[in-house]
Amino acid sequence: MAESNRVLDTAALRSMHPADLAKVFEECDPSLHSELLSRLNEEKRADLLVHLDPMDRQQLLEQTSVREIAELIGELDSDDAADVLGDLEEDTVVRVLEVREQDEPEEAEDLRELLKYPKDTAGGLMQVEVASIRRSATSTEAIQALRAWQDDVENMHFIFVVDDDERFIGTVRMARLALAKPETPIAGLMEAKFVEVRPDVDQEEVARVFAKYDIISLAVTDADSRLLGRILVDDVVEVMEEEADEDAYRMVGSDAEELLYGDRPFRIGLIRLPWLVVNLVGGFCTGLLLWIFQATLEQTIALVAFVPVITAMGGNVGSQSAMIVIRGFATGRIDPAAVGVIVFREGSIGLFMGTLCGGIIGAASVIWLGDPTLGLVVGVAMFAAMSVATAIGALAPVVFRRLGVDPAIAAGPFVTTANDITGILIYMLTATALLS
Amino acid sequence: MAESNRVLDTAALRSMHPADLAKVFEECDPSLHSELLSRLNEEKRADLLVHLDPMDRQQLLEQTSVREIAELIGELDSDDAADVLGDLEEDTVVRVLEVREQDEPEEAEDLRELLKYPKDTAGGLMQVEVASIRRSATSTEAIQALRAWQDDVENMHFIFVVDDDERFIGTVRMARLALAKPETPIAGLMEAKFVEVRPDVDQEEVARVFAKYDIISLAVTDADSRLLGRILVDDVVEVMEEEADEDAYRMVGSDAEELLYGDRPFRIGLIRLPWLVVNLVGGFCTGLLLWIFQATLEQTIALVAFVPVITAMGGNVGSQSAMIVIRGFATGRIDPAAVGVIVFREGSIGLFMGTLCGGIIGAASVIWLGDPTLGLVVGVAMFAAMSVATAIGALAPVVFRRLGVDPAIAAGPFVTTANDITGILIYMLTATALLS
């Protein structure tokens, strides 16, 4: 009772920021959910929906009727509405839009257009509600237009300026408009545009544009520079978090999709398994290599003691180089057209670290086992394995990128497995050559 | 000549966005740098400085006199000025501030205050130029005040509202101010505050606040809610990129510091080496374990063939669990007070994947070698090694966090090494027990 009283204090709920409301919703007992929702007006319920985490949102939508979803959608900005619709089954979307169509045919049409863009592109991020005005207008006309957009004005920090052909040419900051004398020509308040994006640009590139130009709002335009919509920085902040998650999960051979499955270990295990199986097969190949060199191993059993350290070191330097190239691509630091430089650089680093680590392990094994030839084998193999591993690590993301595969997967099981195999091969070949 | 003409087209340079200017500067021949700078006015030069990447910025500042630096600093917002100063040697900072003091004693004082905050905190991110007004004022007074701040107005999308004791109580959006009738009370235009941060809050937490509330500007206040400054979202976008880089580099046992060293392989190698040495020592321990079990290995040389696959699989599932917990901490998804849930969850996933992979490898080895006991050893060892590895992977970031160490390092060489050692130990103990 104490909890339900606290959770369901209507006045407190209504004054809360939707993000905090979402937190309360997620953390309270599910049996209180419908009671909680009933105490909110439609606008607050719609805002809550946007701020819920993907798993809770999906659960809530499953329990909501098509008519109700249509009403909630009507409260949202087009980008948020499209996001919510994007999470629904296709036939539910069709029915929701049919309902919307009866009240707001134009809005339903806009949403249909927005849903055509993939979620992870500029088109998928943008909202179509844009405050735009002709260059020939005046500050007074701009303020009148703003008043007409009253409802959407909450998130408008700029007015976009277009020429007589409706082409985007610049922006006017709200502060400038607030300070402008009546009847000031818009052209005099405008700053010329310095960037715009097409709707098919990838969201990672969009985030990069925001980071580069320190902007809070970005125009999305068609090939003729006509305004299609705008992207606001708060969505980009979300994108960056999503991308960082996505990359991190891929790097360890999983997928951010597992965030949808909360506490279901089997479902999550299935997402992580495919790369593990690749790894398993790779491990089998490594074993096969050792099997082939069984005679060498039986002759000098001490060789076995260095198998793990050689594979581990190769795996590590390989992951380092892969990660550096992946982050370079993600942030735009590395120009995909000039990857030769970076591969050469990582190769040099690999040679340097390989020389050092190979020297250390070689010397240590001579001291430990008192066998200079064995020390030479281990040292040379370590040096060669590490040098090759850095090259493989640096090249893998480049190759994946060319093939249209997310380079992030290169940092994970793939490179480790490839380096295990080459490491063992190098080690066994060195041993066979030097010990026979 | 062609290049220098293109690069040094003064009109083009002056109309460029500073971010594009920085790109031109970084990419053109260094011999043209001073000529290029001479064609820009002081404001543009200062903006260029802010947009250069860390390495080029440092180089440029090394060639700039204290007096010139002081003049450039004077052109910048306090947060950018503090960032530039933060990259300089301490005695240069003192001299630059002495020069600034003569012209603008108050500004120099503000900068000294800002420099006291660590770079990666809210205090280190904020700027002290804040447009604030009393609740008792009117829209007309607010616009007058804005006019006085004309210089700083470029980046102001909100006016902060304070009560009679100078405590922060809410914000007014520029659009609302632009639409307000003259003499409208500020109290009527204001939205009540729903979030503020203290200056000692970590930048990762600041980014989380921005992402959670979809805001573009955040008030930094003291313990009495008095305004100290504000953080703008563009800096947060940069922070998020930095943090993602920092995490990624740590995860592979390096440090984002290496971005400062461009193409210097030895310098970079030295940054990556410490963890490699830990790895090397760990690898030695693994070797020592194999050495201890030499008798078992000589008796059944086929055991050797499965050493790499067992260490590789343990390493991988361990990194997966570690990465999931690290990202959970970074995004705030995992509550540090309730880590038991997540360790249990990862443990369950590990048991599931271990059962599957152990079963596969056990069956495969029976088919391959026709020795059921060996198959049992390999399968059981793989199952146990993977289950333990997920637990170690999930626990490591938790322990590092408690110790005040960045949990990101847990995904790298540390967990892999720990899992190599436990994996081999489990494998050899299983083999000794079942084969004798």
Short mmCIF file of C-alpha atoms in Angstrom, two decimals, chain A residues 17 19-20 23 50-51 143-144 146-147 150 153-158 173-181 191 194 207-208 210-216 232-238 240-242 244-245 247-249 251-254 258-259 261-270 272-273 275-277 279-284 286-288 290-291 294 297-298 301-309 311-313 316-317 319-321 323-324 327-328 330-333 341 345-346 348-349 352-353 356-357 360-361 364-365 368-369 382 386 390 411-413 416-417 420 424, chain B residues 17 19-20 23 50-51 143-144 146-147 150 153-158 173-181 191 194 207-208 210-216 232-238 240-242 244-245 247-249 251-254 258-259 261-270 272-273 275-277 279-284 286-288 290-291 294 297-298 301-309 311-313 316-317 319-321 323-324 327-328 330-333 341 345-346 348-349 352-353 356-357 360-361 364-365 368-369 382 386 390 411-413 416-417 420 424:
data_model
loop_
_atom_site.label_atom_id
_atom_site.label_comp_id
_atom_site.label_asym_id
_atom_site.label_seq_id
_atom_site.Cartn_x
_atom_site.Cartn_y
_atom_site.Cartn_z
CA HIS A 17 9.70 14.98 -16.42
CA ALA A 19 12.16 10.56 -18.31
CA ASP A 20 11.62 10.35 -14.55
CA LYS A 23 11.89 5.37 -14.49
CA VAL A 50 8.94 7.66 -25.90
CA HIS A 51 11.13 7.54 -22.80
CA ILE A 143 7.13 35.84 -35.30
CA GLN A 144 3.59 35.54 -36.68
CA LEU A 146 6.08 31.05 -35.05
CA ARG A 147 2.85 31.85 -33.26
CA GLN A 150 2.86 27.39 -31.21
CA VAL A 153 7.59 25.69 -30.89
CA GLU A 154 8.86 24.00 -27.72
CA ASN A 155 11.79 22.46 -29.53
CA MET A 156 12.54 25.20 -32.01
CA HIS A 157 15.78 27.01 -31.51
CA PHE A 158 16.21 28.02 -35.15
CA ARG A 173 18.60 31.86 -34.29
CA MET A 174 15.68 32.48 -31.94
CA ALA A 175 17.79 34.85 -29.87
CA ARG A 176 18.39 37.00 -32.94
CA LEU A 177 14.70 37.02 -33.70
CA ALA A 178 13.89 37.98 -30.12
CA LEU A 179 16.28 40.91 -30.38
CA ALA A 180 15.31 42.04 -33.88
CA LYS A 181 13.36 45.26 -34.38
CA GLU A 191 23.47 33.02 -41.12
CA PHE A 194 27.34 25.55 -43.96
CA ALA A 207 26.49 12.15 -35.42
CA ARG A 208 29.87 13.03 -36.88
CA PHE A 210 26.95 17.28 -35.23
CA ALA A 211 30.24 16.67 -33.41
CA LYS A 212 32.29 18.41 -36.08
CA TYR A 213 30.24 21.59 -36.39
CA ASP A 214 29.03 21.92 -32.77
CA ILE A 215 25.45 22.32 -33.95
CA ILE A 216 22.17 21.57 -32.22
CA LEU A 232 17.68 17.72 -33.34
CA VAL A 233 20.77 17.08 -31.27
CA ASP A 234 18.96 15.17 -28.50
CA ASP A 235 18.28 12.36 -30.94
CA VAL A 236 21.93 12.38 -31.92
CA VAL A 237 22.99 11.98 -28.31
CA GLU A 238 20.81 8.87 -28.23
CA MET A 240 25.79 8.00 -30.20
CA GLU A 241 24.92 5.92 -27.17
CA GLU A 242 23.25 3.33 -29.38
CA ALA A 244 28.69 2.85 -28.91
CA ASP A 245 26.57 -0.03 -27.55
CA ASP A 247 29.96 -1.45 -31.59
CA ALA A 248 30.84 -2.77 -28.16
CA TYR A 249 28.47 -5.73 -28.44
CA MET A 251 33.30 -6.37 -30.79
CA VAL A 252 32.74 -9.29 -28.47
CA GLY A 253 30.74 -11.22 -31.03
CA SER A 254 27.28 -10.42 -29.73
CA GLU A 258 20.24 -8.81 -26.56
CA LEU A 259 19.19 -5.69 -24.64
CA TYR A 261 15.73 -9.84 -23.83
CA GLY A 262 16.46 -8.66 -20.29
CA ASP A 263 16.78 -11.68 -18.07
CA ARG A 264 16.25 -14.50 -20.56
CA PRO A 265 19.59 -16.34 -20.53
CA PHE A 266 18.71 -18.82 -23.30
CA ARG A 267 17.57 -16.14 -25.74
CA ILE A 268 20.71 -14.10 -25.03
CA GLY A 269 22.93 -17.17 -25.24
CA LEU A 270 21.57 -17.86 -28.71
CA ARG A 272 26.09 -14.84 -28.56
CA LEU A 273 26.54 -18.35 -29.91
CA TRP A 275 30.49 -16.25 -33.28
CA LEU A 276 31.38 -18.68 -30.53
CA VAL A 277 30.77 -21.49 -32.97
CA ASN A 279 35.56 -19.60 -32.62
CA LEU A 280 34.99 -23.25 -31.82
CA VAL A 281 35.67 -24.27 -35.39
CA GLY A 282 38.75 -22.04 -35.41
CA GLY A 283 39.91 -23.62 -32.17
CA PHE A 284 39.49 -27.02 -33.80
CA THR A 286 44.35 -24.80 -34.18
CA GLY A 287 44.09 -28.18 -32.51
CA LEU A 288 44.43 -29.88 -35.86
CA LEU A 290 49.04 -29.07 -33.16
CA TRP A 291 47.98 -32.61 -34.04
CA GLN A 294 52.53 -34.10 -32.83
CA LEU A 297 55.72 -31.85 -29.70
CA GLU A 298 56.42 -35.35 -28.41
CA ILE A 301 57.27 -31.59 -24.79
CA ALA A 302 58.45 -28.26 -23.33
CA LEU A 303 57.18 -26.59 -26.53
CA VAL A 304 53.63 -27.11 -25.25
CA ALA A 305 54.22 -24.76 -22.34
CA PHE A 306 54.51 -21.81 -24.72
CA VAL A 307 51.42 -22.46 -26.82
CA PRO A 308 49.07 -20.37 -24.63
CA VAL A 309 51.38 -17.38 -24.30
CA THR A 311 48.27 -17.35 -28.92
CA ALA A 312 47.35 -14.94 -26.12
CA MET A 313 49.88 -12.30 -27.14
CA ASN A 316 45.87 -9.20 -27.81
CA VAL A 317 47.98 -7.14 -30.18
CA SER A 319 42.60 -6.83 -31.00
CA GLN A 320 44.46 -3.62 -30.18
CA SER A 321 45.15 -2.84 -33.82
CA MET A 323 40.06 -1.61 -32.19
CA ILE A 324 42.20 1.40 -33.15
CA ARG A 327 37.36 3.63 -33.67
CA GLY A 328 39.20 5.54 -36.39
CA ALA A 330 33.67 5.39 -36.30
CA THR A 331 34.98 8.86 -35.46
CA GLY A 332 36.14 9.76 -38.95
CA ARG A 333 39.79 10.01 -37.84
CA VAL A 341 49.16 4.61 -43.77
CA ARG A 345 51.75 2.30 -38.79
CA GLU A 346 50.16 -0.62 -36.91
CA SER A 348 55.55 -0.89 -37.32
CA ILE A 349 54.09 -0.89 -33.82
CA PHE A 352 58.46 -3.01 -32.22
CA MET A 353 56.30 -4.78 -29.62
CA LEU A 356 60.51 -6.58 -27.31
CA CYS A 357 58.12 -9.33 -26.20
CA ILE A 360 61.76 -11.13 -23.23
CA ILE A 361 60.06 -14.50 -23.67
CA ALA A 364 63.07 -16.04 -20.04
CA SER A 365 62.68 -19.47 -21.60
CA TRP A 368 63.89 -21.33 -17.26
CA LEU A 369 64.73 -24.39 -19.37
CA MET A 382 56.57 -14.82 -30.65
CA MET A 386 52.84 -10.69 -32.94
CA THR A 390 48.96 -6.63 -35.74
CA ALA A 411 37.77 -6.74 -32.93
CA GLY A 412 36.07 -9.81 -31.60
CA PRO A 413 36.28 -13.58 -31.99
CA THR A 416 41.35 -13.72 -32.18
CA THR A 417 40.61 -16.96 -33.99
CA ASP A 420 45.33 -18.26 -32.93
CA ILE A 424 50.29 -21.77 -33.83
CA HIS B 17 33.11 27.18 -40.75
CA ALA B 19 35.65 23.08 -38.34
CA ASP B 20 36.28 23.09 -42.09
CA LYS B 23 40.49 20.43 -41.69
CA VAL B 50 39.37 25.14 -30.72
CA HIS B 51 38.54 22.89 -33.68
CA ILE B 143 15.33 41.31 -24.01
CA GLN B 144 17.26 44.36 -22.79
CA LEU B 146 20.02 39.86 -23.89
CA ARG B 147 21.04 42.90 -25.90
CA GLN B 150 25.02 40.56 -27.52
CA VAL B 153 24.16 35.61 -27.47
CA GLU B 154 25.19 33.32 -30.35
CA ASN B 155 24.94 30.20 -28.26
CA MET B 156 22.07 31.12 -25.99
CA HIS B 157 18.90 29.15 -26.48
CA PHE B 158 17.63 29.59 -22.93
CA ARG B 173 13.17 29.30 -24.02
CA MET B 174 14.19 31.93 -26.58
CA ALA B 175 11.20 31.07 -28.74
CA ARG B 176 8.87 31.88 -25.86
CA LEU B 177 10.65 35.14 -25.30
CA ALA B 178 10.41 36.00 -28.99
CA LEU B 179 6.66 35.40 -28.88
CA ALA B 180 5.97 37.11 -25.54
CA LYS B 181 4.14 40.43 -25.44
CA GLU B 191 9.38 26.28 -17.08
CA PHE B 194 13.82 19.52 -13.37
CA ALA B 207 26.32 12.93 -20.71
CA ARG B 208 23.80 10.55 -19.15
CA PHE B 210 21.64 15.01 -21.34
CA ALA B 211 20.65 11.70 -22.92
CA LYS B 212 17.99 11.01 -20.31
CA TYR B 213 16.23 14.38 -20.40
CA ASP B 214 16.74 15.27 -24.09
CA ILE B 215 18.09 18.69 -23.13
CA ILE B 216 20.46 21.00 -24.95
CA LEU B 232 25.96 23.12 -23.75
CA VAL B 233 25.09 19.92 -25.59
CA ASP B 234 27.79 20.32 -28.27
CA ASP B 235 30.45 19.78 -25.61
CA VAL B 236 28.57 16.71 -24.44
CA VAL B 237 28.60 15.26 -27.95
CA GLU B 238 32.39 15.63 -27.85
CA MET B 240 30.57 11.05 -25.58
CA GLU B 241 32.97 10.53 -28.45
CA GLU B 242 35.93 10.90 -26.10
CA ALA B 244 33.69 5.91 -26.24
CA ASP B 245 37.28 6.22 -27.47
CA ASP B 247 36.66 2.93 -23.15
CA ALA B 248 37.53 1.23 -26.42
CA TYR B 249 41.26 1.86 -26.02
CA MET B 251 39.31 -2.45 -23.39
CA VAL B 252 42.24 -3.58 -25.49
CA GLY B 253 44.79 -2.58 -22.87
CA SER B 254 45.85 0.72 -24.41
CA GLU B 258 48.10 7.35 -28.03
CA LEU B 259 45.98 9.64 -30.26
CA TYR B 261 51.33 10.53 -30.89
CA GLY B 262 50.11 10.17 -34.46
CA ASP B 263 52.67 8.25 -36.42
CA ARG B 264 55.26 7.53 -33.75
CA PRO B 265 55.23 3.73 -33.44
CA PHE B 266 57.67 3.51 -30.53
CA ARG B 267 55.80 6.02 -28.39
CA ILE B 268 52.52 4.22 -29.10
CA GLY B 269 54.09 0.82 -28.54
CA LEU B 270 55.20 1.95 -25.09
CA ARG B 272 50.34 -0.52 -25.29
CA LEU B 273 53.10 -2.52 -23.64
CA TRP B 275 49.17 -4.65 -20.27
CA LEU B 276 50.97 -6.85 -22.78
CA VAL B 277 53.60 -7.48 -20.14
CA ASN B 279 49.61 -10.75 -20.42
CA LEU B 280 53.10 -12.11 -20.95
CA VAL B 281 53.48 -12.92 -17.28
CA GLY B 282 50.02 -14.49 -17.30
CA GLY B 283 50.98 -16.53 -20.34
CA PHE B 284 54.05 -17.68 -18.49
CA THR B 286 49.71 -20.78 -18.03
CA GLY B 287 52.86 -22.36 -19.44
CA LEU B 288 54.01 -23.21 -15.96
CA LEU B 290 51.15 -27.05 -18.50
CA TRP B 291 54.70 -27.78 -17.39
CA GLN B 294 53.80 -32.57 -18.28
CA LEU B 297 50.41 -34.49 -21.44
CA GLU B 298 53.17 -36.93 -22.40
CA ILE B 301 49.67 -36.12 -26.30
CA ALA B 302 46.24 -35.61 -27.94
CA LEU B 303 45.29 -33.45 -24.94
CA VAL B 304 47.55 -30.74 -26.34
CA ALA B 305 45.36 -30.33 -29.38
CA PHE B 306 42.54 -28.94 -27.22
CA VAL B 307 44.56 -26.42 -25.23
CA PRO B 308 44.00 -23.52 -27.68
CA VAL B 309 40.27 -24.07 -28.14
CA THR B 311 41.58 -21.00 -23.68
CA ALA B 312 40.05 -19.23 -26.69
CA MET B 313 36.46 -20.06 -25.77
CA ASN B 316 35.71 -15.02 -25.53
CA VAL B 317 32.78 -15.64 -23.24
CA SER B 319 35.12 -10.75 -22.71
CA GLN B 320 31.44 -10.88 -23.69
CA SER B 321 30.26 -10.79 -20.10
CA MET B 323 31.77 -5.90 -22.06
CA ILE B 324 28.07 -6.20 -21.25
CA ARG B 327 28.49 -0.87 -21.16
CA GLY B 328 25.80 -1.31 -18.51
CA ALA B 330 28.66 3.42 -18.85
CA THR B 331 25.04 3.92 -19.90
CA GLY B 332 23.53 3.63 -16.45
CA ARG B 333 21.56 0.49 -17.39
CA VAL B 341 21.34 -9.83 -10.61
CA ARG B 345 22.30 -13.60 -15.29
CA GLU B 346 25.71 -13.82 -16.98
CA SER B 348 23.26 -18.58 -16.30
CA ILE B 349 24.15 -17.60 -19.85
CA PHE B 352 23.92 -22.57 -21.08
CA MET B 353 26.64 -21.75 -23.62
CA LEU B 356 26.25 -26.47 -25.60
CA CYS B 357 29.86 -25.83 -26.59
CA ILE B 360 29.76 -30.11 -29.24
CA ILE B 361 33.51 -30.25 -28.62
CA ALA B 364 33.55 -33.91 -31.97
CA SER B 365 36.65 -35.13 -30.17
CA TRP B 368 37.85 -37.45 -34.25
CA LEU B 369 40.01 -39.48 -31.89
CA MET B 382 35.18 -26.81 -21.78
CA MET B 386 33.32 -21.38 -19.98
CA THR B 390 31.57 -15.79 -17.70
CA ALA B 411 37.34 -6.35 -21.02
CA GLY B 412 40.90 -6.50 -22.18
CA PRO B 413 44.05 -8.47 -21.47
CA THR B 416 41.66 -12.94 -21.04
CA THR B 417 44.76 -13.74 -19.00
CA ASP B 420 43.61 -18.56 -19.75
CA ILE B 424 44.17 -24.53 -18.35
#
